[in-house]
PDB file of C-alpha atoms in Angstrom:
ATOM      1  CA  MET A   1     -20.393  -5.767  -8.308  1.00 91.00           C
ATOM      2  CA  PRO A   2     -20.313  -1.952  -8.102  1.00 95.00           C
ATOM      3  CA  HIS A   3     -22.917   0.084  -9.943  1.00 95.00           C
ATOM      4  CA  TYR A   4     -23.938   3.718 -10.414  1.00 96.00           C
ATOM      5  CA  ARG A   5     -27.175   3.538  -8.428  1.00 95.00           C
ATOM      6  CA  TYR A   6     -26.082   5.676  -5.489  1.00 96.00           C
ATOM      7  CA  GLU A   7     -24.665   8.396  -7.718  1.00 97.00           C
ATOM      8  CA  SER A   8     -27.884   8.377  -9.783  1.00 95.00           C
ATOM      9  CA  GLN A   9     -30.043   8.714  -6.680  1.00 94.00           C
ATOM     10  CA  TYR A  10     -28.295  11.924  -5.734  1.00 94.00           C
ATOM     11  CA  LEU A  11     -28.298  13.286  -9.288  1.00 94.00           C
ATOM     12  CA  LYS A  12     -32.091  12.890  -9.472  1.00 92.00           C
ATOM     13  CA  THR A  13     -32.573  15.489  -6.756  1.00 90.00           C
ATOM     14  CA  ALA A  14     -29.603  17.846  -7.132  1.00 88.00           C
ATOM     15  CA  PRO A  15     -27.054  18.906  -9.702  1.00 87.00           C
ATOM     16  CA  GLY A  16     -23.762  17.050  -9.708  1.00 87.00           C
ATOM     17  CA  PRO A  17     -21.106  16.091  -9.984  1.00 97.00           C
ATOM     18  CA  VAL A  18     -20.714  13.269  -7.458  1.00 98.00           C
ATOM     19  CA  ALA A  19     -17.285  12.062  -6.379  1.00 98.00           C
ATOM     20  CA  GLY A  20     -16.421   8.682  -4.929  1.00 98.00           C
ATOM     21  CA  VAL A  21     -13.813   8.832  -2.153  1.00 98.00           C
ATOM     22  CA  ASP A  22     -11.685   6.068  -0.661  1.00 98.00           C
ATOM     23  CA  GLU A  23      -8.318   5.576   1.037  1.00 98.00           C
ATOM     24  CA  ALA A  24      -5.430   3.140   1.002  1.00 98.00           C
ATOM     25  CA  GLY A  25      -2.899   2.537   3.721  1.00 97.00           C
ATOM     26  CA  ARG A  26      -4.776   3.029   6.944  1.00 97.00           C
ATOM     27  CA  GLY A  27      -3.315  -0.093   8.545  1.00 96.00           C
ATOM     28  CA  PRO A  28       0.373  -0.312   7.520  1.00 97.00           C
ATOM     29  CA  LEU A  29       3.294   0.285   9.852  1.00 98.00           C
ATOM     30  CA  ALA A  30       5.076   2.458   7.300  1.00 98.00           C
ATOM     31  CA  GLY A  31       4.331   5.040   4.648  1.00 98.00           C
ATOM     32  CA  PRO A  32       1.642   7.676   4.152  1.00 98.00           C
ATOM     33  CA  VAL A  33      -2.089   7.174   3.993  1.00 98.00           C
ATOM     34  CA  VAL A  34      -3.376   8.034   0.508  1.00 98.00           C
ATOM     35  CA  ALA A  35      -6.890   8.980  -0.556  1.00 98.00           C
ATOM     36  CA  ALA A  36      -8.467   9.472  -3.958  1.00 98.00           C
ATOM     37  CA  ALA A  37     -11.599  11.207  -5.187  1.00 98.00           C
ATOM     38  CA  VAL A  38     -13.010  10.251  -8.585  1.00 98.00           C
ATOM     39  CA  ILE A  39     -15.855  11.770 -10.574  1.00 98.00           C
ATOM     40  CA  LEU A  40     -17.111   9.377 -13.236  1.00 97.00           C
ATOM     41  CA  GLU A  41     -19.450   9.776 -16.150  1.00 93.00           C
ATOM     42  CA  ARG A  42     -21.595   6.649 -16.098  1.00 90.00           C
ATOM     43  CA  ARG A  43     -21.324   5.976 -19.835  1.00 92.00           C
ATOM     44  CA  ARG A  44     -17.539   6.342 -19.774  1.00 92.00           C
ATOM     45  CA  ALA A  45     -16.765   4.270 -16.685  1.00 95.00           C
ATOM     46  CA  PRO A  46     -14.035   1.690 -17.359  1.00 96.00           C
ATOM     47  CA  LYS A  47     -15.210  -1.908 -17.435  1.00 95.00           C
ATOM     48  CA  GLY A  48     -14.141  -4.163 -14.588  1.00 96.00           C
ATOM     49  CA  LEU A  49     -14.187  -1.628 -11.756  1.00 97.00           C
ATOM     50  CA  ASN A  50     -14.364  -3.251  -8.332  1.00 96.00           C
ATOM     51  CA  ASP A  51     -13.067  -2.978  -4.796  1.00 96.00           C
ATOM     52  CA  SER A  52      -9.297  -2.752  -5.246  1.00 97.00           C
ATOM     53  CA  LYS A  53      -8.802  -5.551  -2.693  1.00 95.00           C
ATOM     54  CA  GLN A  54     -10.761  -7.902  -4.960  1.00 96.00           C
ATOM     55  CA  LEU A  55      -8.515  -7.196  -7.947  1.00 97.00           C
ATOM     56  CA  THR A  56      -5.082  -8.512  -8.775  1.00 96.00           C
ATOM     57  CA  HIS A  57      -2.099  -6.182  -8.972  1.00 96.00           C
ATOM     58  CA  GLU A  58      -2.167  -6.552 -12.757  1.00 97.00           C
ATOM     59  CA  ALA A  59      -5.871  -5.688 -12.966  1.00 98.00           C
ATOM     60  CA  ARG A  60      -5.407  -2.567 -10.819  1.00 98.00           C
ATOM     61  CA  GLU A  61      -2.456  -1.432 -12.900  1.00 98.00           C
ATOM     62  CA  ALA A  62      -4.488  -1.929 -16.098  1.00 98.00           C
ATOM     63  CA  LEU A  63      -7.505  -0.013 -14.757  1.00 98.00           C
ATOM     64  CA  PHE A  64      -5.513   2.893 -13.309  1.00 98.00           C
ATOM     65  CA  PRO A  65      -4.670   4.626 -16.621  1.00 98.00           C
ATOM     66  CA  GLN A  66      -8.210   4.019 -17.882  1.00 98.00           C
ATOM     67  CA  ILE A  67      -9.653   5.777 -14.840  1.00 98.00           C
ATOM     68  CA  MET A  68      -7.216   8.655 -15.241  1.00 98.00           C
ATOM     69  CA  GLU A  69      -8.182   9.025 -18.917  1.00 97.00           C
ATOM     70  CA  LEU A  70     -11.943   8.474 -18.773  1.00 97.00           C
ATOM     71  CA  ALA A  71     -12.938  10.092 -15.476  1.00 98.00           C
ATOM     72  CA  ILE A  72     -14.276  13.634 -15.449  1.00 98.00           C
ATOM     73  CA  ALA A  73     -11.798  14.403 -12.663  1.00 98.00           C
ATOM     74  CA  VAL A  74      -9.417  12.597 -10.319  1.00 98.00           C
ATOM     75  CA  GLY A  75      -7.975  14.055  -7.122  1.00 98.00           C
ATOM     76  CA  ILE A  76      -5.289  12.466  -4.953  1.00 98.00           C
ATOM     77  CA  GLY A  77      -4.371  13.492  -1.414  1.00 98.00           C
ATOM     78  CA  GLU A  78      -2.088  12.056   1.230  1.00 98.00           C
ATOM     79  CA  ALA A  79      -1.155  12.503   4.853  1.00 98.00           C
ATOM     80  CA  SER A  80       2.463  11.927   5.787  1.00 98.00           C
ATOM     81  CA  VAL A  81       3.892   9.667   8.456  1.00 98.00           C
ATOM     82  CA  ASP A  82       4.612  12.750  10.585  1.00 98.00           C
ATOM     83  CA  GLU A  83       0.991  13.872  10.274  1.00 98.00           C
ATOM     84  CA  ILE A  84      -0.258  10.385  11.152  1.00 98.00           C
ATOM     85  CA  ASP A  85       1.885  10.343  14.284  1.00 97.00           C
ATOM     86  CA  LEU A  86       0.839  13.873  15.230  1.00 97.00           C
ATOM     87  CA  ILE A  87      -2.937  13.663  14.867  1.00 97.00           C
ATOM     88  CA  ASN A  88      -3.619   9.860  14.713  1.00 97.00           C
ATOM     89  CA  ILE A  89      -4.490   7.691  11.715  1.00 97.00           C
ATOM     90  CA  ARG A  90      -8.233   8.427  11.720  1.00 97.00           C
ATOM     91  CA  GLN A  91      -7.775  12.184  11.532  1.00 98.00           C
ATOM     92  CA  ALA A  92      -4.932  11.805   9.029  1.00 98.00           C
ATOM     93  CA  THR A  93      -7.161   9.666   6.817  1.00 98.00           C
ATOM     94  CA  HIS A  94      -9.854  12.355   6.917  1.00 98.00           C
ATOM     95  CA  MET A  95      -7.216  14.956   6.069  1.00 98.00           C
ATOM     96  CA  ALA A  96      -6.051  12.946   3.053  1.00 98.00           C
ATOM     97  CA  MET A  97      -9.652  12.560   1.861  1.00 98.00           C
ATOM     98  CA  ALA A  98     -10.287  16.306   2.128  1.00 98.00           C
ATOM     99  CA  ARG A  99      -7.078  16.991   0.211  1.00 98.00           C
ATOM    100  CA  ALA A 100      -8.140  14.548  -2.512  1.00 98.00           C
ATOM    101  CA  VAL A 101     -11.513  16.270  -2.944  1.00 98.00           C
ATOM    102  CA  ARG A 102      -9.847  19.691  -3.045  1.00 98.00           C
ATOM    103  CA  ALA A 103      -7.448  18.376  -5.715  1.00 98.00           C
ATOM    104  CA  LEU A 104     -10.294  17.624  -8.154  1.00 98.00           C
ATOM    105  CA  SER A 105     -10.087  19.800 -11.262  1.00 98.00           C
ATOM    106  CA  VAL A 106     -13.897  19.885 -11.273  1.00 97.00           C
ATOM    107  CA  ALA A 107     -15.458  20.708  -7.910  1.00 97.00           C
ATOM    108  CA  ALA A 108     -17.659  17.962  -6.495  1.00 98.00           C
ATOM    109  CA  ALA A 109     -21.144  18.927  -5.359  1.00 97.00           C
ATOM    110  CA  PHE A 110     -21.456  15.757  -3.280  1.00 97.00           C
ATOM    111  CA  ALA A 111     -19.216  12.883  -2.223  1.00 98.00           C
ATOM    112  CA  LEU A 112     -19.829   9.228  -1.489  1.00 98.00           C
ATOM    113  CA  VAL A 113     -17.245   8.012   1.031  1.00 98.00           C
ATOM    114  CA  ASP A 114     -16.372   4.394   1.686  1.00 98.00           C
ATOM    115  CA  GLY A 115     -17.013   3.252   5.252  1.00 97.00           C
ATOM    116  CA  ASN A 116     -19.121   4.628   8.088  1.00 97.00           C
ATOM    117  CA  ASP A 117     -16.970   7.514   9.331  1.00 97.00           C
ATOM    118  CA  ALA A 118     -17.795  10.759   7.541  1.00 97.00           C
ATOM    119  CA  PRO A 119     -14.865  13.164   7.122  1.00 98.00           C
ATOM    120  CA  ALA A 120     -15.148  16.941   6.931  1.00 98.00           C
ATOM    121  CA  LEU A 121     -14.961  17.579   3.198  1.00 98.00           C
ATOM    122  CA  PRO A 122     -15.262  20.725   1.055  1.00 97.00           C
ATOM    123  CA  CYS A 123     -18.680  19.418  -0.074  1.00 97.00           C
ATOM    124  CA  PRO A 124     -21.578  17.534   1.551  1.00 96.00           C
ATOM    125  CA  CYS A 125     -21.020  13.785   1.769  1.00 97.00           C
ATOM    126  CA  ASP A 126     -22.551  10.506   2.814  1.00 97.00           C
ATOM    127  CA  THR A 127     -20.883   7.263   3.836  1.00 98.00           C
ATOM    128  CA  LEU A 128     -21.445   3.849   2.309  1.00 98.00           C
ATOM    129  CA  VAL A 129     -20.264   0.736   4.137  1.00 98.00           C
ATOM    130  CA  GLY A 130     -18.545  -1.560   1.659  1.00 97.00           C
ATOM    131  CA  GLY A 131     -18.816   1.253  -0.856  1.00 97.00           C
ATOM    132  CA  ASP A 132     -15.782   0.147  -2.837  1.00 97.00           C
ATOM    133  CA  GLY A 133     -17.733  -2.961  -3.812  1.00 97.00           C
ATOM    134  CA  ARG A 134     -21.068  -1.163  -4.332  1.00 97.00           C
ATOM    135  CA  SER A 135     -20.399   2.195  -5.999  1.00 98.00           C
ATOM    136  CA  LEU A 136     -18.532   2.600  -9.283  1.00 98.00           C
ATOM    137  CA  SER A 137     -17.115   5.963  -8.227  1.00 98.00           C
ATOM    138  CA  ILE A 138     -15.820   4.643  -4.897  1.00 98.00           C
ATOM    139  CA  ALA A 139     -14.416   1.541  -6.600  1.00 98.00           C
ATOM    140  CA  ALA A 140     -12.500   3.782  -8.999  1.00 98.00           C
ATOM    141  CA  ALA A 141     -11.212   5.859  -6.073  1.00 98.00           C
ATOM    142  CA  SER A 142     -10.115   2.715  -4.229  1.00 98.00           C
ATOM    143  CA  ILE A 143      -8.060   1.617  -7.249  1.00 98.00           C
ATOM    144  CA  VAL A 144      -6.434   5.027  -7.718  1.00 98.00           C
ATOM    145  CA  ALA A 145      -5.567   5.292  -4.023  1.00 98.00           C
ATOM    146  CA  LYS A 146      -4.232   1.735  -3.837  1.00 98.00           C
ATOM    147  CA  VAL A 147      -2.096   1.947  -6.988  1.00 98.00           C
ATOM    148  CA  THR A 148      -0.730   5.363  -6.015  1.00 98.00           C
ATOM    149  CA  ARG A 149       0.265   4.236  -2.530  1.00 98.00           C
ATOM    150  CA  ASP A 150       1.669   0.900  -3.679  1.00 98.00           C
ATOM    151  CA  ARG A 151       3.924   2.715  -6.132  1.00 97.00           C
ATOM    152  CA  MET A 152       5.109   5.040  -3.356  1.00 97.00           C
ATOM    153  CA  MET A 153       6.078   2.110  -1.161  1.00 97.00           C
ATOM    154  CA  MET A 154       7.770   0.246  -3.996  1.00 96.00           C
ATOM    155  CA  SER A 155       9.821   3.357  -4.780  1.00 96.00           C
ATOM    156  CA  LEU A 156      11.143   3.322  -1.190  1.00 96.00           C
ATOM    157  CA  HIS A 157      12.373  -0.253  -1.498  1.00 93.00           C
ATOM    158  CA  ASP A 158      15.800   0.571  -2.980  1.00 91.00           C
ATOM    159  CA  ALA A 159      16.678   2.764  -0.012  1.00 94.00           C
ATOM    160  CA  HIS A 160      15.242   0.300   2.538  1.00 96.00           C
ATOM    161  CA  PRO A 161      15.402  -3.173   0.956  1.00 96.00           C
ATOM    162  CA  HIS A 162      15.254  -5.184   4.200  1.00 95.00           C
ATOM    163  CA  TYR A 163      11.567  -4.594   4.968  1.00 97.00           C
ATOM    164  CA  GLY A 164       9.928  -6.261   1.974  1.00 96.00           C
ATOM    165  CA  TRP A 165       7.975  -3.205   0.870  1.00 97.00           C
ATOM    166  CA  LEU A 166       7.931  -4.453  -2.731  1.00 96.00           C
ATOM    167  CA  THR A 167       5.429  -7.074  -1.619  1.00 95.00           C
ATOM    168  CA  ASN A 168       4.000  -6.069   1.771  1.00 97.00           C
ATOM    169  CA  LYS A 169       3.673  -2.319   0.997  1.00 97.00           C
ATOM    170  CA  GLY A 170       4.407  -1.463   4.620  1.00 97.00           C
ATOM    171  CA  TYR A 171       1.839  -3.751   6.261  1.00 97.00           C
ATOM    172  CA  GLY A 172       2.839  -5.633   9.398  1.00 95.00           C
ATOM    173  CA  THR A 173       3.645  -8.987   7.844  1.00 96.00           C
ATOM    174  CA  GLU A 174       5.888 -11.512   9.601  1.00 95.00           C
ATOM    175  CA  GLU A 175       8.695 -10.525   7.231  1.00 95.00           C
ATOM    176  CA  HIS A 176       8.270  -6.829   8.001  1.00 97.00           C
ATOM    177  CA  LEU A 177       8.113  -7.338  11.764  1.00 96.00           C
ATOM    178  CA  ALA A 178      11.219  -9.515  11.692  1.00 96.00           C
ATOM    179  CA  ALA A 179      13.089  -6.852   9.706  1.00 96.00           C
ATOM    180  CA  LEU A 180      11.994  -4.178  12.170  1.00 95.00           C
ATOM    181  CA  SER A 181      13.468  -6.188  15.037  1.00 94.00           C
ATOM    182  CA  ARG A 182      16.662  -6.859  13.102  1.00 95.00           C
ATOM    183  CA  HIS A 183      17.299  -3.537  11.351  1.00 95.00           C
ATOM    184  CA  GLY A 184      15.363  -1.011  13.405  1.00 95.00           C
ATOM    185  CA  VAL A 185      12.999   1.797  12.511  1.00 96.00           C
ATOM    186  CA  THR A 186      13.265   4.013   9.417  1.00 97.00           C
ATOM    187  CA  PRO A 187      11.969   7.589   9.017  1.00 97.00           C
ATOM    188  CA  HIS A 188       9.067   6.090   7.046  1.00 98.00           C
ATOM    189  CA  HIS A 189       7.724   4.056   9.966  1.00 98.00           C
ATOM    190  CA  ARG A 190       4.746   5.239  11.992  1.00 98.00           C
ATOM    191  CA  ARG A 191       5.957   5.713  15.541  1.00 97.00           C
ATOM    192  CA  SER A 192       2.418   5.920  16.924  1.00 96.00           C
ATOM    193  CA  PHE A 193       1.728   2.331  15.816  1.00 96.00           C
ATOM    194  CA  ALA A 194       2.275  -0.167  18.601  1.00 94.00           C
ATOM    195  CA  PRO A 195       4.818  -2.548  16.971  1.00 94.00           C
ATOM    196  CA  VAL A 196       7.064   0.380  15.981  1.00 96.00           C
ATOM    197  CA  HIS A 197       6.591   2.231  19.267  1.00 94.00           C
ATOM    198  CA  HIS A 198       7.469  -0.886  21.263  1.00 92.00           C
ATOM    199  CA  ILE A 199      10.710  -1.388  19.333  1.00 92.00           C
ATOM    200  CA  LEU A 200      11.739   2.215  19.966  1.00 91.00           C
ATOM    201  CA  TRP A 201      10.734   2.573  23.594  1.00 87.00           C
ATOM    202  CA  GLY A 202       9.860  -0.853  24.931  1.00 80.00           C
ATOM    203  CA  LYS A 203       6.501  -2.470  25.465  1.00 63.00           C
ATOM    204  CA  LYS A 204       6.200  -1.399  29.102  1.00 51.00           C
ATOM    205  CA  SER A 205       7.800   2.014  28.794  1.00 48.00           C
ATOM    206  CA  LYS A 206       6.406   5.092  30.521  1.00 43.00           C
ATOM    207  CA  ASP A 207       5.810   6.604  27.071  1.00 45.00           C
ATOM    208  CA  SER A 208       3.724   3.590  26.144  1.00 40.00           C
ATOM    209  CA  ILE A 209       1.534   4.125  29.208  1.00 35.00           C
ATOM    210  CA  LEU A 210       1.193   7.870  28.644  1.00 35.00           C
ATOM    211  CA  CYS A 211       0.519   7.556  24.934  1.00 38.00           C
ATOM    212  CA  GLY A 212      -1.504   4.370  25.047  1.00 36.00           C
ATOM    213  CA  ALA A 213      -4.701   6.004  23.802  1.00 35.00           C
ATOM    214  CA  HIS A 214      -2.843   7.159  20.704  1.00 49.00           C
ATOM    215  CA  LEU A 215      -1.111   3.843  19.896  1.00 59.00           C
ATOM    216  CA  GLU A 216      -2.582   2.069  16.929  1.00 60.00           C
ATOM    217  CA  ASP A 217      -3.136  -1.673  16.637  1.00 50.00           C
ATOM    218  CA  THR A 218      -2.671  -2.981  13.113  1.00 52.00           C
ATOM    219  CA  SER A 219      -3.781  -5.928  11.057  1.00 45.00           C
ATOM    220  CA  VAL A 220      -2.430  -7.187   7.752  1.00 48.00           C
ATOM    221  CA  THR A 221      -4.640  -6.259   4.789  1.00 54.00           C
ATOM    222  CA  LEU A 222      -2.734  -6.168   1.541  1.00 56.00           C
TER     223      LEU A 222
END
């Protein structure tokens, strides 16, 4: 379960505050990538924080308002589908993380980032593999990012009901892929992701060869 050990280690040697940073939506075929930065006070951290993927939808929805109320500061940033297609998903994820940290109402002195790929942030940072299951601040950020993005995708469902975004949130499920083949590509789909690109231009197209280094493979992680 997540704890506050990593935040405390930094706070022993330097003044805070420390923000946890995580993203949601790196792998889907549609929708933005969303990042969150959360600064927690240890004594006011909501109970039950954990990696958002380990929590039910109901648990995330219950924890979200608690985080927003009890955290010292919460920042949310996103990178659009157009930005993802322009600069690739890795760089867009870093951009969303930097925007989330800049959106904090209290400036972070240091950030703990989930994963092993350090973004360029407005403050020094360190990465923590599996951080959303190890750090309370990152766990809180993972929940905020996940709930925020899920709500975005659910709000798009009425305009594009064929793709199953109420349940798959834009990930490349069998249902979503079948709908793509049947109904085509929407403005919310990531054209740099291989399944979408192949529908638009064909699997063996010249564009596919020229842009191959930029095409993204995806896996389903709801």
